[in-house]
CSV table of C-alpha atoms and ligand atoms in Angstrom, one decimal:
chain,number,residue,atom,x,y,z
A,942,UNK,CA,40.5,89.0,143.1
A,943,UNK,CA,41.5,90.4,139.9
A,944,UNK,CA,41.3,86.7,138.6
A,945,UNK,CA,37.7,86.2,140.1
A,946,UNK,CA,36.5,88.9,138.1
A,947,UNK,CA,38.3,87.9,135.2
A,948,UNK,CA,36.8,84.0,135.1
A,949,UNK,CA,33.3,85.5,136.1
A,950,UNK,CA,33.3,87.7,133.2
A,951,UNK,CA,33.7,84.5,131.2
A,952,UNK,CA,31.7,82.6,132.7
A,953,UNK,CA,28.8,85.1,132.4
A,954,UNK,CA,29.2,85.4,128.8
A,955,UNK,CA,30.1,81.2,128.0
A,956,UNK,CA,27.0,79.6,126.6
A,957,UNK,CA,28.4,75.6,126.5
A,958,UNK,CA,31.2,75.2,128.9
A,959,UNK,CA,33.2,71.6,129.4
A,960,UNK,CA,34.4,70.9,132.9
A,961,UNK,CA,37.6,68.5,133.2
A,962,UNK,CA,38.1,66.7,136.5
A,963,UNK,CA,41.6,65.5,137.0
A,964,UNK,CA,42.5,61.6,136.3
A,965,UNK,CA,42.1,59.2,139.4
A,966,UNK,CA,39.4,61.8,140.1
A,967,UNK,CA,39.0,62.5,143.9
A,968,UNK,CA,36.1,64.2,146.2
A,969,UNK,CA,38.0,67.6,145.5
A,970,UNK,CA,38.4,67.6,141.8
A,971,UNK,CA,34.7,65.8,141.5
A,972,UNK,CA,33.1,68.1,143.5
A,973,UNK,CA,34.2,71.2,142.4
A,974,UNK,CA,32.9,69.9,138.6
A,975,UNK,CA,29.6,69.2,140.5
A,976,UNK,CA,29.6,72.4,141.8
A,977,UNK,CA,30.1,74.0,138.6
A,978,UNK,CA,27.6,71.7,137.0
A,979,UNK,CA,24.8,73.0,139.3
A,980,UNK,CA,26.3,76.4,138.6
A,981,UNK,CA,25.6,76.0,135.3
A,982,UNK,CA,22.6,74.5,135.5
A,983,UNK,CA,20.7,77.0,137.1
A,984,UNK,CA,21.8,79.9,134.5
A,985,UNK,CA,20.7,77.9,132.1
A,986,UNK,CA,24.0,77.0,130.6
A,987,UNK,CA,24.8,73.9,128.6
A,988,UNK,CA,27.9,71.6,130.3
A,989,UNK,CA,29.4,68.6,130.2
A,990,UNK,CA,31.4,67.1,133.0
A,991,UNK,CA,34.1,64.9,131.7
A,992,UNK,CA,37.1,62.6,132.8
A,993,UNK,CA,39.0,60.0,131.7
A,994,UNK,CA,39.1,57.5,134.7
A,995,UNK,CA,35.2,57.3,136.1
A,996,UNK,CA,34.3,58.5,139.3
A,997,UNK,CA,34.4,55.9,142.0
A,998,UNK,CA,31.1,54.7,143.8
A,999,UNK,CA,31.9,56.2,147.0
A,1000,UNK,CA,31.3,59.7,145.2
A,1001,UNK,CA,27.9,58.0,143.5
A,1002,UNK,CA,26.1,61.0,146.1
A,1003,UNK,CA,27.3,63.6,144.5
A,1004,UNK,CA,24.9,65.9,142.3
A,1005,UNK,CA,25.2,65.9,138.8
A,1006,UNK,CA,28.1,62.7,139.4
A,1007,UNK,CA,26.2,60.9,137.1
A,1008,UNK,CA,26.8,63.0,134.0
A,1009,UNK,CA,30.3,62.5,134.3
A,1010,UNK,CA,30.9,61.2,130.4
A,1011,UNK,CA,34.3,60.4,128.4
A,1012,UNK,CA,32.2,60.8,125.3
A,1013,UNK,CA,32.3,64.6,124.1
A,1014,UNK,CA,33.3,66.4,121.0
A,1015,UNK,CA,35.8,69.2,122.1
A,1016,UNK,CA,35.0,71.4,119.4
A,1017,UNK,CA,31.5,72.8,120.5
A,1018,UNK,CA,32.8,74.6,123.6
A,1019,UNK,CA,33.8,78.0,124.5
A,1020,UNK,CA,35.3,77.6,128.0
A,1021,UNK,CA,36.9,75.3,129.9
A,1022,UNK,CA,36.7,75.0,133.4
A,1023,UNK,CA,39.6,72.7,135.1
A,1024,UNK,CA,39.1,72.3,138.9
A,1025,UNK,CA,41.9,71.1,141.0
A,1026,UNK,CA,44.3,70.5,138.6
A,1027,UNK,CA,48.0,70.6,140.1
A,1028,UNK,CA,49.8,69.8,136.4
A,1029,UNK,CA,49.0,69.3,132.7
A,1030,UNK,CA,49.7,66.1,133.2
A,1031,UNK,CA,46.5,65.4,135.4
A,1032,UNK,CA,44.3,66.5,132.3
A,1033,UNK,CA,42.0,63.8,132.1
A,1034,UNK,CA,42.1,65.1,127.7
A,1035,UNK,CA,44.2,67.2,125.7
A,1036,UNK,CA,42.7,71.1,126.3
A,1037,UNK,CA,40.2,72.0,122.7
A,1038,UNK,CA,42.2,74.9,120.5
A,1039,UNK,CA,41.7,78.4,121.4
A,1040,UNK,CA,39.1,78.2,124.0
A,1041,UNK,CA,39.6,80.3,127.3
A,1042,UNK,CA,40.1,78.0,130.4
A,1043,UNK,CA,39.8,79.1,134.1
A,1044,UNK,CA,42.1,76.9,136.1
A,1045,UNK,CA,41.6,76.7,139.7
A,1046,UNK,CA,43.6,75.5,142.2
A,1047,UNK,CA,45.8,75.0,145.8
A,1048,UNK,CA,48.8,73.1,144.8
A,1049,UNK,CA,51.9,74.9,145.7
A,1050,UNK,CA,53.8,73.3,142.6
A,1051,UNK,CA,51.3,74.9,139.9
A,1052,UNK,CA,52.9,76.9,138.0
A,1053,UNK,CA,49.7,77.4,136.3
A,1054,UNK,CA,48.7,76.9,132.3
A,1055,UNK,CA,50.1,79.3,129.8
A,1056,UNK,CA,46.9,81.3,128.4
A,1057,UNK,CA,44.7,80.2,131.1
A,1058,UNK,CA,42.9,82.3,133.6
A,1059,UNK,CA,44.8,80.7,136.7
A,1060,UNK,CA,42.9,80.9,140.1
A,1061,UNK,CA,45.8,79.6,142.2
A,1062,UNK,CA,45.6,79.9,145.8
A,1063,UNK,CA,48.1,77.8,147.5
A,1064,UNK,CA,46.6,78.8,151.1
A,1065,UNK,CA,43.1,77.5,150.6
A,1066,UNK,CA,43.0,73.8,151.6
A,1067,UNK,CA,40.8,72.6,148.8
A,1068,UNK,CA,40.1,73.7,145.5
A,1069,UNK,CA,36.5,73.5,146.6
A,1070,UNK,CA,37.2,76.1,148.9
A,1071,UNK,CA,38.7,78.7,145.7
A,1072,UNK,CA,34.9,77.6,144.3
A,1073,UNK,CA,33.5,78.5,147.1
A,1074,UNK,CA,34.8,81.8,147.3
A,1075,UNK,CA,34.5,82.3,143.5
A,1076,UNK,CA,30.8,81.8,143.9
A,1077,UNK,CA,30.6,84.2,146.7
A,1078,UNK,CA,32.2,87.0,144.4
A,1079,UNK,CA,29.8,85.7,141.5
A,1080,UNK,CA,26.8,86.1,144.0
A,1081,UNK,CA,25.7,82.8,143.0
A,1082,UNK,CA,23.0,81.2,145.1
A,1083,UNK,CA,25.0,78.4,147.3
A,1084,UNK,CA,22.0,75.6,147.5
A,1085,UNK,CA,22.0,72.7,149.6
A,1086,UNK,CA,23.6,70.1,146.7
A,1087,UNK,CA,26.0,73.0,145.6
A,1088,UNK,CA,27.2,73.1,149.3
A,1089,UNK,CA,27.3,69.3,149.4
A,1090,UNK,CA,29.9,69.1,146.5
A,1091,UNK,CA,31.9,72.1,148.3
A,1092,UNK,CA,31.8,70.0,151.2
A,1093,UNK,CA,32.9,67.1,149.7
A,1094,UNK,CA,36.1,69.1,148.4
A,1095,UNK,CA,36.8,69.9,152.0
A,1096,UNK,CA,36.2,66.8,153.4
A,1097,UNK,CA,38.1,64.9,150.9
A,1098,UNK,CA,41.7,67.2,151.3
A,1099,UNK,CA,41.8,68.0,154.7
A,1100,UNK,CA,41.5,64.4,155.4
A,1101,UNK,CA,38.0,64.8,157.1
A,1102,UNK,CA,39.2,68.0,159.2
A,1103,UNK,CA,42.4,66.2,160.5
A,1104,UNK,CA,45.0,67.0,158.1
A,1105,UNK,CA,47.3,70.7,159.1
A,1106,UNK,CA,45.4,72.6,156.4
A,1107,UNK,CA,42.7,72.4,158.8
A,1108,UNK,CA,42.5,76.4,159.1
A,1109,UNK,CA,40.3,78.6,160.8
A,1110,UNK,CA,38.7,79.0,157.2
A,1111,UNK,CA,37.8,75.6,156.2
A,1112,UNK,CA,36.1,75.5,159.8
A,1113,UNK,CA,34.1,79.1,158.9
A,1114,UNK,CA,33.3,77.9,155.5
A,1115,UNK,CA,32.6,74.4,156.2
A,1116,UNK,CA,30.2,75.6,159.0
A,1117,UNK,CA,28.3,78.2,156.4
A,1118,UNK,CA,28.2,75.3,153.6
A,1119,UNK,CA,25.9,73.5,156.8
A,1120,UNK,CA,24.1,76.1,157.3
A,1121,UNK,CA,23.4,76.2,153.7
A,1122,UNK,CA,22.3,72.5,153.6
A,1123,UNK,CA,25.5,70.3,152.8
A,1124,UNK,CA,24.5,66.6,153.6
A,1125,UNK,CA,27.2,65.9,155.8
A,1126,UNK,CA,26.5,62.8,157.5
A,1127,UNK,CA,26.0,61.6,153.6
A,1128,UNK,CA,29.1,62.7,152.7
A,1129,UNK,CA,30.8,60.8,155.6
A,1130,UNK,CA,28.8,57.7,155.4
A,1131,UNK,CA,29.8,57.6,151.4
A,1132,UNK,CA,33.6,58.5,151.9
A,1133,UNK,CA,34.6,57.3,155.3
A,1134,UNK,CA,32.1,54.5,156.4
A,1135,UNK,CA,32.4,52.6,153.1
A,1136,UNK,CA,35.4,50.1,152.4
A,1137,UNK,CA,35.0,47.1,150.1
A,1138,UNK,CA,36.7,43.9,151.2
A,1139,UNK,CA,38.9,44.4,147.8
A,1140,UNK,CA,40.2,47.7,149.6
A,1141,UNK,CA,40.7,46.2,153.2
A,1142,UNK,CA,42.8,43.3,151.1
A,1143,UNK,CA,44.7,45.9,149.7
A,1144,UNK,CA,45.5,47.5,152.8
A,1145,UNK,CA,46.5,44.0,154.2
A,1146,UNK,CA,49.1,43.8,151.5
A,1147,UNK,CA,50.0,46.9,152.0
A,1148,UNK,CA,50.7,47.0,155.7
A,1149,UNK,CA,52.3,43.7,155.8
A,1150,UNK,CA,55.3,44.7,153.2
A,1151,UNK,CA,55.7,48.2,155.2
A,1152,UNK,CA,58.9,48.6,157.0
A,1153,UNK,CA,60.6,51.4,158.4
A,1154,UNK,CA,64.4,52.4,156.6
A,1155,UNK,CA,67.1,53.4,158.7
A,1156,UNK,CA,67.0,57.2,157.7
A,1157,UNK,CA,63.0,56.7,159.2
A,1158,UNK,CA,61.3,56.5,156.2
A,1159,UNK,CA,58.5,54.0,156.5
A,1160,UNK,CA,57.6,52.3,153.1
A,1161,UNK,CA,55.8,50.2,150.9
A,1162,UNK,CA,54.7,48.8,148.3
A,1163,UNK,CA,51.8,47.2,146.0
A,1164,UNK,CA,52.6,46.0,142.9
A,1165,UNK,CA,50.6,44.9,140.2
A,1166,UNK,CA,50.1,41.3,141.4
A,1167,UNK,CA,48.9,42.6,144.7
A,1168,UNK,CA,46.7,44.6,143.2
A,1169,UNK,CA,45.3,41.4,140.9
A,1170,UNK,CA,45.2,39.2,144.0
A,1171,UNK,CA,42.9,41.6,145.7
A,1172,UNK,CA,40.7,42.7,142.6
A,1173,UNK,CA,41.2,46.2,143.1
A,1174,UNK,CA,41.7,49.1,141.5
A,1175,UNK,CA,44.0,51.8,141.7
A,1176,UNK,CA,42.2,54.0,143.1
A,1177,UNK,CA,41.8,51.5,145.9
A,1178,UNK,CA,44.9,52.5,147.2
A,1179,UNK,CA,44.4,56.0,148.8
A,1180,UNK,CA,44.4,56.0,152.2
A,1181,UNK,CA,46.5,53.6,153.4
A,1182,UNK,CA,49.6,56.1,153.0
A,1183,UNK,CA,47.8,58.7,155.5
A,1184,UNK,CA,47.8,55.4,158.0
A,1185,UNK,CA,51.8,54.7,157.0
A,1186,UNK,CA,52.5,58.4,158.3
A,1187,UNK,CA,51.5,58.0,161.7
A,1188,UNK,CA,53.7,55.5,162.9
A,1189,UNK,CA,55.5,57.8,165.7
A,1190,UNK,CA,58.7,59.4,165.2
A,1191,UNK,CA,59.2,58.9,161.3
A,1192,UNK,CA,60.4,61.7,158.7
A,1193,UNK,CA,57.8,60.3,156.3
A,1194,UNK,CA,56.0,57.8,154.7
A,1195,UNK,CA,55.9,56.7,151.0
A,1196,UNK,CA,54.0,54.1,149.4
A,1197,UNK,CA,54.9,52.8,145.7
A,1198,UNK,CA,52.3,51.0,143.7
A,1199,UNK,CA,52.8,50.0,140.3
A,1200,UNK,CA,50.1,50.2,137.2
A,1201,UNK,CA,50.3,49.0,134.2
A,1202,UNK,CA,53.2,50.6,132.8
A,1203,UNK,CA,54.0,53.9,135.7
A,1204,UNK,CA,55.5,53.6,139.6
A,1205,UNK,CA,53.4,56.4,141.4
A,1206,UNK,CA,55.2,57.1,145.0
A,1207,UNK,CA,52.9,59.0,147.5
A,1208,UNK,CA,54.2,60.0,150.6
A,1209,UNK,CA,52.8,61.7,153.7
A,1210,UNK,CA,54.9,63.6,156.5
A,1211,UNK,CA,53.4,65.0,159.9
A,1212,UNK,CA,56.3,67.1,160.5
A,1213,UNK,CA,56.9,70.6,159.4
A,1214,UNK,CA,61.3,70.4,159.1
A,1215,UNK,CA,60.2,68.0,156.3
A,1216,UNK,CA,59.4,69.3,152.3
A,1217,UNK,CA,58.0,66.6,150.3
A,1218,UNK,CA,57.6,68.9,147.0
A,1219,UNK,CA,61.7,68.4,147.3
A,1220,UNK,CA,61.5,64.8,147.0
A,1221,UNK,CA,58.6,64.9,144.6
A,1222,UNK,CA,60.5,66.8,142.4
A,1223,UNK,CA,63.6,64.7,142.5
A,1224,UNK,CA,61.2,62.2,140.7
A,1225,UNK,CA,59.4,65.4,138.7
A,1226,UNK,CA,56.4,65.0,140.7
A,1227,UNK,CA,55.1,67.8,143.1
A,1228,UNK,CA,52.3,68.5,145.7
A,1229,UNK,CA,52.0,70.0,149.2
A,1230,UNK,CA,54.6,70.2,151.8
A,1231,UNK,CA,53.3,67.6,153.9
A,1232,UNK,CA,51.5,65.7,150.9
A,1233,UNK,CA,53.3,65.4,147.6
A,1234,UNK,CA,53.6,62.4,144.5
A,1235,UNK,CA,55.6,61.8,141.8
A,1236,UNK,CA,55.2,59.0,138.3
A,1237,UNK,CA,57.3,58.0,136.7
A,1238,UNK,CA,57.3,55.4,133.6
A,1239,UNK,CA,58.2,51.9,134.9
A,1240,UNK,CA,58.1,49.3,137.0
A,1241,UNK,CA,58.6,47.9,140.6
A,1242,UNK,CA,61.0,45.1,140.9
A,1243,UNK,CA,61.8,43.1,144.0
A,1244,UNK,CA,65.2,42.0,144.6
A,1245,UNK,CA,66.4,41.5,147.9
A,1246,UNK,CA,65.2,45.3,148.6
A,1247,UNK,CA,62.1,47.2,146.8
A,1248,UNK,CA,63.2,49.9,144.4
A,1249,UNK,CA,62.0,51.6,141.4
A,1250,UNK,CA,62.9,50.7,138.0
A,1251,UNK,CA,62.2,54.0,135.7
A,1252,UNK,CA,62.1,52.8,132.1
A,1253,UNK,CA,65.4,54.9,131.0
A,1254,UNK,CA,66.4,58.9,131.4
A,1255,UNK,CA,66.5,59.0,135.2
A,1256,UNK,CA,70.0,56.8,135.8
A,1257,UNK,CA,71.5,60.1,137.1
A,1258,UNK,CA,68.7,59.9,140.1
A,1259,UNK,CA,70.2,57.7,142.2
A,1260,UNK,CA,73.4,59.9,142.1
A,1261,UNK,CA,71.9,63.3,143.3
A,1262,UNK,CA,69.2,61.5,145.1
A,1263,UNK,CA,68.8,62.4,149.3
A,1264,UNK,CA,66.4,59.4,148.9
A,1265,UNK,CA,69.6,57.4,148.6
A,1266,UNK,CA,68.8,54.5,151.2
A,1267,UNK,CA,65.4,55.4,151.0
A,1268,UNK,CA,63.9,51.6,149.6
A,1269,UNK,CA,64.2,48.9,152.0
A,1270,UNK,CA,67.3,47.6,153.0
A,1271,UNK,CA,67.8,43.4,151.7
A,1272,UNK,CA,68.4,42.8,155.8
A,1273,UNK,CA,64.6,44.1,156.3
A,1274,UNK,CA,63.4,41.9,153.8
B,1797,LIG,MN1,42.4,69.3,145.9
């Protein structure tokens, strides 16, 4: 609470505020930023919502989505807001010089940015949900598009309600962001009901190179080429690990995919004997318990097995690793 108080008397006295939505922006991180946009809006603020990858279509409902901008000069702000993100290294742009920034956030790995006011709240399922709340304390007025981008946030991390962060909370708020007007048949038409054939390729590739290790670990893979063959982007890829993780009986599931020059992992469990921020952070990535990621600089090779190839400074990994005999054994291939 003491932070509420803290980022609302900045916001109150901030006259031109830049919002930064993490890179590979998702429904959380781009509806917050709406969220804040509106916010703004209606005190008669200036803002300018920024990030370096652009929002996908499927979030083209959004409020204000269509502001989003990577053109902005960062001296002519004074205050930052950052919204769902988990590590420096998911700033869409470096942070402007001696301006204030409120950080809010729910992953369990954030440690949180030196100097910043950080609203950290590793319960609350969503970062929409801290924004929520933040608003509450503020006694801002939650219209019907404000509670359609809070919404969104929920909708978009608790894996449409079905994910264990499902809490007693999200169901409360979600219901009182309804009752406030929150689109939500929009919001699942956009999101859920909405897969281009580019995507459902993707998922094809996807789900035919998946195999299941013997420790249980069911991975993938998409590499670059698959990703060329299917003329999709990146951000096409979410999804299919939440599908890998409930094959039946499995520890967890991890899905590699290779961009340009970085092997991201993400990997899903269902099970709650099983700590993924451990494994991330073999790889220095982090996350949730039952959700976490890791990048690392190189490339995805295929031998006779799938493993990653880091460009140099992680040799000693395979040494401490528990993920030893975590790629796919040659006699699955
Ligand atoms: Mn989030």
């Amino acid at each position: 609470m003491d932070e509420f108080a803290r980022a609302k008397t900045l916001i109150d006295k901030a006259e031109n505020i830049l919002i930064m939505a993490h890179k590979r922006p998702d429904g959380d991180t781009l509806g917050c930023a709406c969220a804040f946009s509106l916010m703004f809006t209606a005190m008669e603020k200036a803002c300018t919502l920024v990030c370096i990858d652009a929002p996908s279509d499927r979030f083209g409902f959004l409020p204000e989505v269509k502001k989003f901008t990577k053109e902005f000069n960062p001296s002519v702000y004074d205050l930052v807001i950052l919204p769902d993100i988990a590590d420096k290294k998911m700033l869409s742009y470096d942070l402007p010089d001696g301006v204030p920034v409120i950080l809010i956030d729910h992953h369990a790995s954030n440690n949180g940015i030196l100097e910043a006011i950080n609203v950290i709240d590793e319960k609350a399922a969503s970062a929409s949900v801290i924004v929520y709340k933040l608003f509450q304390f503020m006694g801002v007025k939650i219209t019907s598009h404000i509670a359609t981008c809070l919404l969104t946030g929920i909708y978009n991390d608790t894996g449409s309600f079905m994910h264990s962060n499902t809490s007693n909370e999200v169901f409360k708020i979600s219901s009182e962001l309804t009752f406030a007007g929150a689109k939500m048949q929009v919001i699942i038409k956009n999101m859920f009901r909405n897969v281009p054939i580019s995507t459902l390729k993707l998922w094809g590739k996807a789900l035919e190179a998946l195999r299941v290790n013997k420790d249980n670990v069911a991975i993938s893979v998409l590499t670059k080429k698959d990703f060329e063959d299917c003329d999709a982007l990146p951000s096409e890829s979410g999804g299919i690990i939440e599908k890998m993780s409930s094959i039946p009986g499995i520890k967890f599931a991890i899905l590699l995919h290779e961009t340009a020059t970085t092997v991201k992992g993400s990997m899903r469990t269902v099970r709650d004997d099983v700590d993924l921020v451990k494994v991330a952070e073999l790889f220095g990535g982090g996350g949730h318990k039952k959700a976490a990621g890791f990048t690392l600089p190189g490339r995805i090779e295929r031998e006779v097995r799938w493993k990653v190839v880091p460009e140099s400074g992680f040799d000693k990994l395979n040494d401490v690793s528990p993920i030893n005999g975590l790629f796919i054994d040659g006699n699955l291939g």
